[in-house]
Coordinates of C-alpha atoms in Angstrom, one line a residue:
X1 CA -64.3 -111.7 4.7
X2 CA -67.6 -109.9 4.6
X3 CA -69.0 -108.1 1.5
X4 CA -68.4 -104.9 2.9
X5 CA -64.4 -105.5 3.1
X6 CA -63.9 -106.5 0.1
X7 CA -61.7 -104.0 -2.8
X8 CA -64.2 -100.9 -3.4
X9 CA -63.3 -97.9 -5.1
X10 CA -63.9 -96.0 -1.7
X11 CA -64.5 -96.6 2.1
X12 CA -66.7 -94.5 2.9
X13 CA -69.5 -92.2 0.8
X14 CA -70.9 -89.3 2.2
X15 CA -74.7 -89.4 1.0
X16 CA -76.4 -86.3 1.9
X17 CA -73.6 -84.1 1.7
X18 CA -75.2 -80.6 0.5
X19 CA -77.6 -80.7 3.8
X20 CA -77.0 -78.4 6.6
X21 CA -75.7 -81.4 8.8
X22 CA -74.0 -83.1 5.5
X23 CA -71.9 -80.0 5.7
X24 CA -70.2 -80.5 9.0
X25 CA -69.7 -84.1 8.4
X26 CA -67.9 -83.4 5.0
X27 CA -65.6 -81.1 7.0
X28 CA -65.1 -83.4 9.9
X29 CA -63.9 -86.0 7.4
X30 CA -61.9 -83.9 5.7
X31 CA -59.8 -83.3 8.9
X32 CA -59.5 -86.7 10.4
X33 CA -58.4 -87.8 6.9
X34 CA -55.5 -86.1 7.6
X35 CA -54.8 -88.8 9.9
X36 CA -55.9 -91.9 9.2
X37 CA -54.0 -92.1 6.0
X38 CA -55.2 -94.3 3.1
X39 CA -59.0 -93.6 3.5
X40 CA -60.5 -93.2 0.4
X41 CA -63.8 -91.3 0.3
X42 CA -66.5 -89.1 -1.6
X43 CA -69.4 -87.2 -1.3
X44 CA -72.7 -88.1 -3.3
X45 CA -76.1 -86.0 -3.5
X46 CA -78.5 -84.9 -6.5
X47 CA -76.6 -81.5 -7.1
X48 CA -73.4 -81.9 -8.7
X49 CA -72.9 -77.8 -8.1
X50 CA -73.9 -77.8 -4.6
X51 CA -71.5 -80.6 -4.2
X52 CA -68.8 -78.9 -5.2
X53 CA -69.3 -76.0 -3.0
X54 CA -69.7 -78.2 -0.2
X55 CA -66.0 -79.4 -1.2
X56 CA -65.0 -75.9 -1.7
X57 CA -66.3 -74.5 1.9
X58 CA -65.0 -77.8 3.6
X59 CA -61.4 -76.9 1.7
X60 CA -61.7 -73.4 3.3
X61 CA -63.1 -74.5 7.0
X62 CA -60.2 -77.1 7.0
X63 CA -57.5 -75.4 6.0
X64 CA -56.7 -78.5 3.1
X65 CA -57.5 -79.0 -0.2
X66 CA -60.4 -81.6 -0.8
X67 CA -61.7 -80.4 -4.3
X68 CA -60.5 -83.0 -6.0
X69 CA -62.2 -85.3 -3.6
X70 CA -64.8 -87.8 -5.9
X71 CA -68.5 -86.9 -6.5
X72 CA -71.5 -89.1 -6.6
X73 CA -74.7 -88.7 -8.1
X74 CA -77.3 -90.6 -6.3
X75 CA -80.9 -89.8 -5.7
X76 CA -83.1 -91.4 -2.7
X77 CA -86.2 -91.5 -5.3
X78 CA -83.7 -93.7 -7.8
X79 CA -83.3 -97.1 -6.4
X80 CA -80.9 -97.9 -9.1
X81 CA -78.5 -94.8 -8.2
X82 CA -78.3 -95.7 -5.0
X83 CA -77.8 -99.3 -5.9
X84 CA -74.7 -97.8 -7.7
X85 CA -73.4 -95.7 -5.0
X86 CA -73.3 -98.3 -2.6
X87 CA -71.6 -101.1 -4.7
X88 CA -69.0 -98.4 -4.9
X89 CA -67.8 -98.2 -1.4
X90 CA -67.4 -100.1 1.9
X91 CA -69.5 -97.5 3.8
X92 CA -72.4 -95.1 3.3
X93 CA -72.5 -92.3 6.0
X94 CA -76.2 -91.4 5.1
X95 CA -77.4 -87.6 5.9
X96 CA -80.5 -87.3 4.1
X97 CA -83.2 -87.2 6.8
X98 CA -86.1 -87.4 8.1
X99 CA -85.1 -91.2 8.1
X100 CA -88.7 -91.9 8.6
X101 CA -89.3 -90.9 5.0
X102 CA -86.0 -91.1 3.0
X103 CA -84.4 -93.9 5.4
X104 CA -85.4 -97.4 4.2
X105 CA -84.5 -97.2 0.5
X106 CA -80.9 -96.0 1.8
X107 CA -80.8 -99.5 3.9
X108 CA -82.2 -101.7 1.4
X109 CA -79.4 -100.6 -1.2
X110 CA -76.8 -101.3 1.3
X111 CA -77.6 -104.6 2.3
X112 CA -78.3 -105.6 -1.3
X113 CA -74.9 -104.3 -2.4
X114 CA -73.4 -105.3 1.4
X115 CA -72.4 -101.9 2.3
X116 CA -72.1 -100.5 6.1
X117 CA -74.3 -98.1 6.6
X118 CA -74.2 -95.5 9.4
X119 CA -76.6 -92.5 10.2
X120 CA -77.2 -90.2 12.3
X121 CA -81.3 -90.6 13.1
X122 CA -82.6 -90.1 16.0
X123 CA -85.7 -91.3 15.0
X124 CA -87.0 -94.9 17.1
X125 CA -89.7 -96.1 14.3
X126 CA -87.6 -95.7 11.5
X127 CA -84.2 -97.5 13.7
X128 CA -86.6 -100.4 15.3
X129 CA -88.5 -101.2 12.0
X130 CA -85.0 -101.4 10.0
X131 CA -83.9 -103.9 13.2
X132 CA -87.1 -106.3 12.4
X133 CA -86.7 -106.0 8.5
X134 CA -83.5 -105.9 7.9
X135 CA -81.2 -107.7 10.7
X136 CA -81.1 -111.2 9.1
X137 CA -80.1 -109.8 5.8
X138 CA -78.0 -107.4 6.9
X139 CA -76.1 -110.1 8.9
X140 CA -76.0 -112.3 5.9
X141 CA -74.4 -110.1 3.9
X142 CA -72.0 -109.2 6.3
X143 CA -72.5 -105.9 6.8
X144 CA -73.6 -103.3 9.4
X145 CA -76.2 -101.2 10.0
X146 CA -76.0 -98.8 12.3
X147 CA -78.0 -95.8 13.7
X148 CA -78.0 -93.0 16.1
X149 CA -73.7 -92.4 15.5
X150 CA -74.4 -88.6 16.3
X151 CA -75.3 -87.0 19.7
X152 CA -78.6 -88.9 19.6
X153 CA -76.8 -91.8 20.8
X154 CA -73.6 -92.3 21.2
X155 CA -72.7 -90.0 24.3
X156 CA -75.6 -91.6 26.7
X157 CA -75.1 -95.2 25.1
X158 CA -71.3 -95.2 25.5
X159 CA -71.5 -93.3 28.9
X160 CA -74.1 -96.2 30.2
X161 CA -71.0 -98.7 29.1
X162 CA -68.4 -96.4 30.8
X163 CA -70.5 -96.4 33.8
X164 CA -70.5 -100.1 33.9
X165 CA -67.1 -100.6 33.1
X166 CA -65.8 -98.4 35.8
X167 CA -68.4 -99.7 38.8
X168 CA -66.8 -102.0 40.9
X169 CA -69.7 -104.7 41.5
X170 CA -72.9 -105.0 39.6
X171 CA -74.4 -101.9 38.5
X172 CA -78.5 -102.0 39.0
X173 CA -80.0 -98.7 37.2
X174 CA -79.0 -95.4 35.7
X175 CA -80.5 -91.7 35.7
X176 CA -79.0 -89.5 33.5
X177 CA -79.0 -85.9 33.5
X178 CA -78.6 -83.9 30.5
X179 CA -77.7 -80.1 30.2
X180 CA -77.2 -78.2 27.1
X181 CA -75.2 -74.9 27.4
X182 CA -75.5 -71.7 25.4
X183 CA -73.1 -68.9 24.7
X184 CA -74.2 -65.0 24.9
X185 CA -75.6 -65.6 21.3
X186 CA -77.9 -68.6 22.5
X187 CA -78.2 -71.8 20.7
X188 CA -79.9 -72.9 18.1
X189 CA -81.5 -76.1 15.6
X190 CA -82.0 -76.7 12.1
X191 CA -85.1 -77.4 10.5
X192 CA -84.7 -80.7 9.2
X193 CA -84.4 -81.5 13.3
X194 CA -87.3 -80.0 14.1
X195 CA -89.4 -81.9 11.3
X196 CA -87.5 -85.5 12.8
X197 CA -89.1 -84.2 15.7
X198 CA -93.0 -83.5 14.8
X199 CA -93.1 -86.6 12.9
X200 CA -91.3 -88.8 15.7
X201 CA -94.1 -87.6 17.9
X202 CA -96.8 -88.7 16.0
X203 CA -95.7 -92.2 15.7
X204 CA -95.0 -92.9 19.8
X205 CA -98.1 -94.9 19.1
X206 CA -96.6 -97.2 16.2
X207 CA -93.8 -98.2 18.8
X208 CA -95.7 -100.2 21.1
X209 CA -97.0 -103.0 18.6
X210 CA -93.3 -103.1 16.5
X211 CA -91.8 -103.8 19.9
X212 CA -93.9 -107.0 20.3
X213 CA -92.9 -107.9 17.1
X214 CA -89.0 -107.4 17.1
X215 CA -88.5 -108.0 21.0
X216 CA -90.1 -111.8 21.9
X217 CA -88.1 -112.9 24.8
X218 CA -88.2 -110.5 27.7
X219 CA -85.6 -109.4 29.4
X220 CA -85.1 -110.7 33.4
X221 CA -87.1 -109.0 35.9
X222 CA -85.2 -106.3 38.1
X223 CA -85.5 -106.9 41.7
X224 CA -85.4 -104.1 42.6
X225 CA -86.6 -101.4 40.0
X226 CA -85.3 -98.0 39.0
X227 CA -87.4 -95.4 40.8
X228 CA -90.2 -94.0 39.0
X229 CA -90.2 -90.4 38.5
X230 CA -93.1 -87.9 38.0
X231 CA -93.4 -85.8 35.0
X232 CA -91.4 -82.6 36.7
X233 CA -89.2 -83.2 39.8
X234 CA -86.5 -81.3 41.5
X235 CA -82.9 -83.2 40.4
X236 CA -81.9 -83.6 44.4
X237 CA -78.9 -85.1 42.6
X238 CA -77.9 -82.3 40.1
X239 CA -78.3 -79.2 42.4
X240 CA -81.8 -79.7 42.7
X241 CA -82.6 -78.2 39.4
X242 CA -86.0 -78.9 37.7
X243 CA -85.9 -82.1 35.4
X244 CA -88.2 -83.5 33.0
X245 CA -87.9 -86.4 31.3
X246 CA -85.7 -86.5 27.9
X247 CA -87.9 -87.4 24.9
X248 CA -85.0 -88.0 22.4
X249 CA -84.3 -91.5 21.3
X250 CA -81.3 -92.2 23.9
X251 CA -83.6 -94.3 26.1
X252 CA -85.0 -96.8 23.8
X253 CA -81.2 -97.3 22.2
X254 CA -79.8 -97.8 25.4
X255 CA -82.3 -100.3 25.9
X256 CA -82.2 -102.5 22.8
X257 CA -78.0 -102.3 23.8
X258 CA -78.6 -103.4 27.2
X259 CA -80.9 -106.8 25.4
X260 CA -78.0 -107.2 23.1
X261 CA -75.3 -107.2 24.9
X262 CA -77.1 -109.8 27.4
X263 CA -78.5 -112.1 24.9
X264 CA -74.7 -111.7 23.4
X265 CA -71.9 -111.3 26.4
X266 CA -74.1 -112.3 29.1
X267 CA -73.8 -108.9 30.7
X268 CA -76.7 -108.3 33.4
X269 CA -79.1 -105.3 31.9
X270 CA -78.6 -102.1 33.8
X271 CA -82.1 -99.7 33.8
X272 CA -81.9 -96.4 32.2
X273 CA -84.2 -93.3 32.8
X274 CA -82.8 -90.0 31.0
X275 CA -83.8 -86.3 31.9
X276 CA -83.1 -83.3 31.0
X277 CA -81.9 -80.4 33.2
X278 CA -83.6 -76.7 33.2
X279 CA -81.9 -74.4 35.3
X280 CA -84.2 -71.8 35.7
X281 CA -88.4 -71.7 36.5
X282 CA -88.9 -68.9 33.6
X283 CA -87.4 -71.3 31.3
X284 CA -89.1 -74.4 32.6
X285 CA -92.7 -73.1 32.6
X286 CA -91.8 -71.8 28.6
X287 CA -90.4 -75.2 27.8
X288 CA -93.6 -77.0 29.5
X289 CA -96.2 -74.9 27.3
X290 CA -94.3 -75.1 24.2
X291 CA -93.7 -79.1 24.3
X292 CA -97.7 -79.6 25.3
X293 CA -98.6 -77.1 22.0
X294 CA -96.2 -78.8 19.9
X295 CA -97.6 -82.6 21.1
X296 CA -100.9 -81.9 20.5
X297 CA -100.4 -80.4 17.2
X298 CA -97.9 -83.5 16.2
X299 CA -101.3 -85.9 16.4
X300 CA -102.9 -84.1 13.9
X301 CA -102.5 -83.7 10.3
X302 CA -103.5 -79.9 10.3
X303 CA -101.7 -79.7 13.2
X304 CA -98.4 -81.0 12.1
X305 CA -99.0 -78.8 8.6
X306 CA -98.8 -75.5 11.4
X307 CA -95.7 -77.0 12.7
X308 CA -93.3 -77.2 9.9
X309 CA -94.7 -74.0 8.2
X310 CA -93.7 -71.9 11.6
X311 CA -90.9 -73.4 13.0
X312 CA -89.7 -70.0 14.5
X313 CA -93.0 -69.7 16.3
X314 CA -93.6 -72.4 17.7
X315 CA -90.1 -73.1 19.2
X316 CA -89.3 -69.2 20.1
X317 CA -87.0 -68.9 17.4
X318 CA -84.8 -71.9 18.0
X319 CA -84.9 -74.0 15.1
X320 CA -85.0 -72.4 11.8
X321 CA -84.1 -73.1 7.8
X322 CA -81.0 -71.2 8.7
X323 CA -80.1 -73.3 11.5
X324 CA -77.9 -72.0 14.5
X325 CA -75.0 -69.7 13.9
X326 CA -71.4 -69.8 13.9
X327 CA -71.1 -68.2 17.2
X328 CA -74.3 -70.1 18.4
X329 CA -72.3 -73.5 17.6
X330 CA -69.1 -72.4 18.9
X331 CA -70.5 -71.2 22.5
X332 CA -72.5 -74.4 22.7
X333 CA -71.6 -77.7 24.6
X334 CA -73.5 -80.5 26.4
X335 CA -73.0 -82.4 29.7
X336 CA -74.6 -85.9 30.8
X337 CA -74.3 -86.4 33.9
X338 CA -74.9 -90.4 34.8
X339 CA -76.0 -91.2 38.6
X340 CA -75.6 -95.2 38.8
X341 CA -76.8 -97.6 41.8
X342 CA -75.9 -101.0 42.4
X343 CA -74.1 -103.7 44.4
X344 CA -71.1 -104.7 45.9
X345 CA -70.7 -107.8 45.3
X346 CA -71.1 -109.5 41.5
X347 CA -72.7 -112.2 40.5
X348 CA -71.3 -113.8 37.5
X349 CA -75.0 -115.3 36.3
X350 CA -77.3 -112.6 34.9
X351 CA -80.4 -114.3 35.5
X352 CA -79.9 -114.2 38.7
X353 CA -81.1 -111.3 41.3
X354 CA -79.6 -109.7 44.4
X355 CA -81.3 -110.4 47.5
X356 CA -79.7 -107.1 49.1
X357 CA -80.6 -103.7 48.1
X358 CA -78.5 -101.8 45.9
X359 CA -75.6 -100.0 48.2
X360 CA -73.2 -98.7 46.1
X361 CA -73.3 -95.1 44.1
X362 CA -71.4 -94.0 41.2
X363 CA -71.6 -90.7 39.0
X364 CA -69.6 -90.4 35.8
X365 CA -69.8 -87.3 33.0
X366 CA -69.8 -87.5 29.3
X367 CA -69.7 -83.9 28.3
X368 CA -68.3 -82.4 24.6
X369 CA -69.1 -79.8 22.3
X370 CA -72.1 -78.2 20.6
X371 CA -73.7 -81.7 20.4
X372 CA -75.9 -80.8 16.9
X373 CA -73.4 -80.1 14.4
X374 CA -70.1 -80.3 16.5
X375 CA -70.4 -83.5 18.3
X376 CA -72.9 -85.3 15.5
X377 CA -69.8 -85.3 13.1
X378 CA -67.5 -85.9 15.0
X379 CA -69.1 -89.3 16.8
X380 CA -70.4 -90.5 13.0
X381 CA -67.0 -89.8 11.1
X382 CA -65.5 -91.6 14.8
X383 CA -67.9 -94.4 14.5
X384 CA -67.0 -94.9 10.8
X385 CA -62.8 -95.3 11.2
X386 CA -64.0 -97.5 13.6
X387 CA -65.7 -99.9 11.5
X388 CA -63.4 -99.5 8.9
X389 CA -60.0 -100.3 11.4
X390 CA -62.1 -102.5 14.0
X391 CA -64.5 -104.9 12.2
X392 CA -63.2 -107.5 13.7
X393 CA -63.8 -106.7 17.1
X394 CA -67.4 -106.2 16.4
X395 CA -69.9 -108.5 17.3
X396 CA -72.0 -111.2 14.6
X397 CA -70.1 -110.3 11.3
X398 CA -72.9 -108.3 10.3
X399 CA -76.7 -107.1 11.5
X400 CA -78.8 -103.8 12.3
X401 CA -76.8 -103.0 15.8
X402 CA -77.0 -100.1 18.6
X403 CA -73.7 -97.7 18.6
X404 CA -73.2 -100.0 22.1
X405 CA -73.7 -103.2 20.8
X406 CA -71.4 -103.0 17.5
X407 CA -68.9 -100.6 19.5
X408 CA -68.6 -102.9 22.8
X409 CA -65.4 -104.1 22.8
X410 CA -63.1 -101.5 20.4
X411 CA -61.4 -98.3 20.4
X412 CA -64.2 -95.8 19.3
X413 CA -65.0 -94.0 22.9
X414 CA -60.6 -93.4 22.8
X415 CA -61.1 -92.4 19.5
X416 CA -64.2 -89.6 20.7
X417 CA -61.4 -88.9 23.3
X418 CA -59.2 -87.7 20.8
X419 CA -61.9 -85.4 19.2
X420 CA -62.5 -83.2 22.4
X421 CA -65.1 -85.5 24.0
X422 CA -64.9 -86.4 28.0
X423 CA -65.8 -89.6 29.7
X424 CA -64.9 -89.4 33.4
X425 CA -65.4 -90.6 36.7
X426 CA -66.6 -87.8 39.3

């Protein structure tokens, strides 16, 4: 039995609760709850007030009375309060981003106490540099660390293994195609995203040495390599809409999955290019001059200052303190559309290439609701019943995993099912 299993007064803590994200998990919780009977949990965060109005609008959204539900008082800045918050519980679900600058201290109390720990970062620094410092403890501890459990990236790791599992033969590469749809109202992104954002910019260049580090061995050569796309491109496979290439986090997760689950189940590495899908010129040639302003402001320190003091400016309104609407969140939904290539025939040894070119075509959807604040909470809260029902089907007892590594082989994507989320063959 792992650390993490043993008697705790809870299963899972909320930490982070009173932020705008925090919120919707808290609610999400408080539904599924209803459910899986016998889950003890509580919130924690600095305000005791706040808290309990978090409690109080969660009791109201839900339609159930959680006010009674348990409150924590933890600070990131305290090392000793969070210390005590996680030797409470089995599992922190940890809210309180940017990881890049509140993250670590969160980890490090975990795996000293041997608490799970789940988040939602999308942030590949922060979620690679916890993998190189923290794997070996974690794993000795016997508890697991996991990142990316919201829409950054459990719908494009899970969808890659769906794809896989439903080709017939072995599947060579990926290209995924992401669209985000908007009500009459529009859509809409809260701050603390958009700072994750500037800051995750900056440190593209950090990457590149911390992978030499952290990934020695490398993985076997492709035969025959995913196609290299240009910058802009028309989608001949997506009704030849313009695509550009997704800058989220998605790709480098899928790719430390992929190196997992070979070094781990033997499974031959399938190649993964993501993009996103504009449907319109007007809105391409605004997205286009808007990303190159906000990258070359990123690299500076002045520049990044400019950023987070204008949000609304420099994004056209889209992300904001307030952070989208009701009606913005509930006309909002997301579709990845997954384009595979590969081989009819398998070959059981991974190491070993095709001499034939790939043949065979297969496109599968993952598609759900506003992905944000809609589908975040409910993959996390998902991926945390998960953990707490299915530890036993997860891999090494322990370690600093991908949502596709440490969810292989149990029930979670059925689970996301459940929750209004598609995974499907076309």
């Amino acid at each position: 039995m792992s650390s993490a299993d043993v008697q705790r007064e809870f299963d899972v803590v909320i930490f982070g609760a009173t932020g705008f994200t925090g919120q919707f998990v808290v609610e999400e919780i408080a539904r599924v709850v209803q459910k899986e009977h016998g889950i003890k949990w509580a919130i924690a965060g600095r305000n005791k007030s706040k808290l309990e109005t978090v409690l109080k609008q969660a009791s109201e959204v839900v339609g159930n009375d959680v006010t009674g539900t348990s409150i924590i008082i933890a600070d990131v800045a305290d090392e000793e309060s969070l210390l005590s918050m996680c030797r409470l519980t089995r599992m922190i679900l940890n809210c309180v981003g940017p990881y890049r600058f509140f993250g670590e201290p969160v980890v490090k109390a975990c795996v000293e106490a041997g608490s799970h720990h789940l988040d939602i970062s999308g942030e590949p620094q922060f979620i690679e540099t916890m993998q190189l410092k923290y794997h070996d403890a974690a794993q000795k501890a016997g508890c697991y660390i996991i990142s990316t459990c919201g829409f950054d990236s459990i719908p494009a790791d899970l969808g890659v293994i769906f794809t896989r599992d439903v080709f017939k033969g072995d599947l060579n590469s990926i290209e995924a195609y992401l669209s985000i749809n908007t009500g009459p109202e529009g859509g809409g992104g809260h701050y603390a995203t958009y700072e994750s954002a500037i800051h995750g910019f900056a440190s593209v260049k950090e990457l590149s040495a911390l992978r030499k580090t952290l990934f020695v061995k490398p993985l076997p050569k492709p035969a025959h390599r995913l196609q290299r796309r240009p910058q802009l491109f028309r989608g001949e496979r997506v009704g030849s809409d313009w695509c550009v290439h997704f800058q989220g986090a998605d790709r480098s997760v899928v790719q430390r999955t992929q190196r997992f689950n070979y070094e781990q189940l033997k499974e031959r590495p399938v190649q993964f290019n993501p993009f996103v899908r504009i449907s319109s010129t007007f809105w391409l040639v605004i997205i286009a001059l808007m990303t190159t302003i906000f990258s070359l402001l990123a690299n500076f320190s002045f520049g990044r200052s400019l950023l987070e003091k204008y949000p609304k400016i420099f994004t056209l309104g889209y992300f904001s303190h307030e952070g989208p609407t009701k009606k913005q969140i509930e006309g909002s939904s997301f579709s990845w559309h997954f384009v595979g290539e590969g081989y009819e025939t398998k070959i059981a040894d991974p190491d070993q290439q095709h001499d034939d070119k790939p043949s065979k075509m297969i496109e599968t959807r993952v598609c759900g609701p506003e992905p944000g604040y809609v589908t975040t909470p409910i993959c996390l809260v998902a991926a945390a019943m998960t953990v707490l029902k299915e530890a036993e089907k997860m891999p090494l007892d322990g370690g600093v995993l991908t949502p596709g590594g440490a969810f292989r082989k149990t029930s979670l994507r059925d689970r996301l099912t459940e929750a209004g989320m598609k995974f499907e063959k076309l």
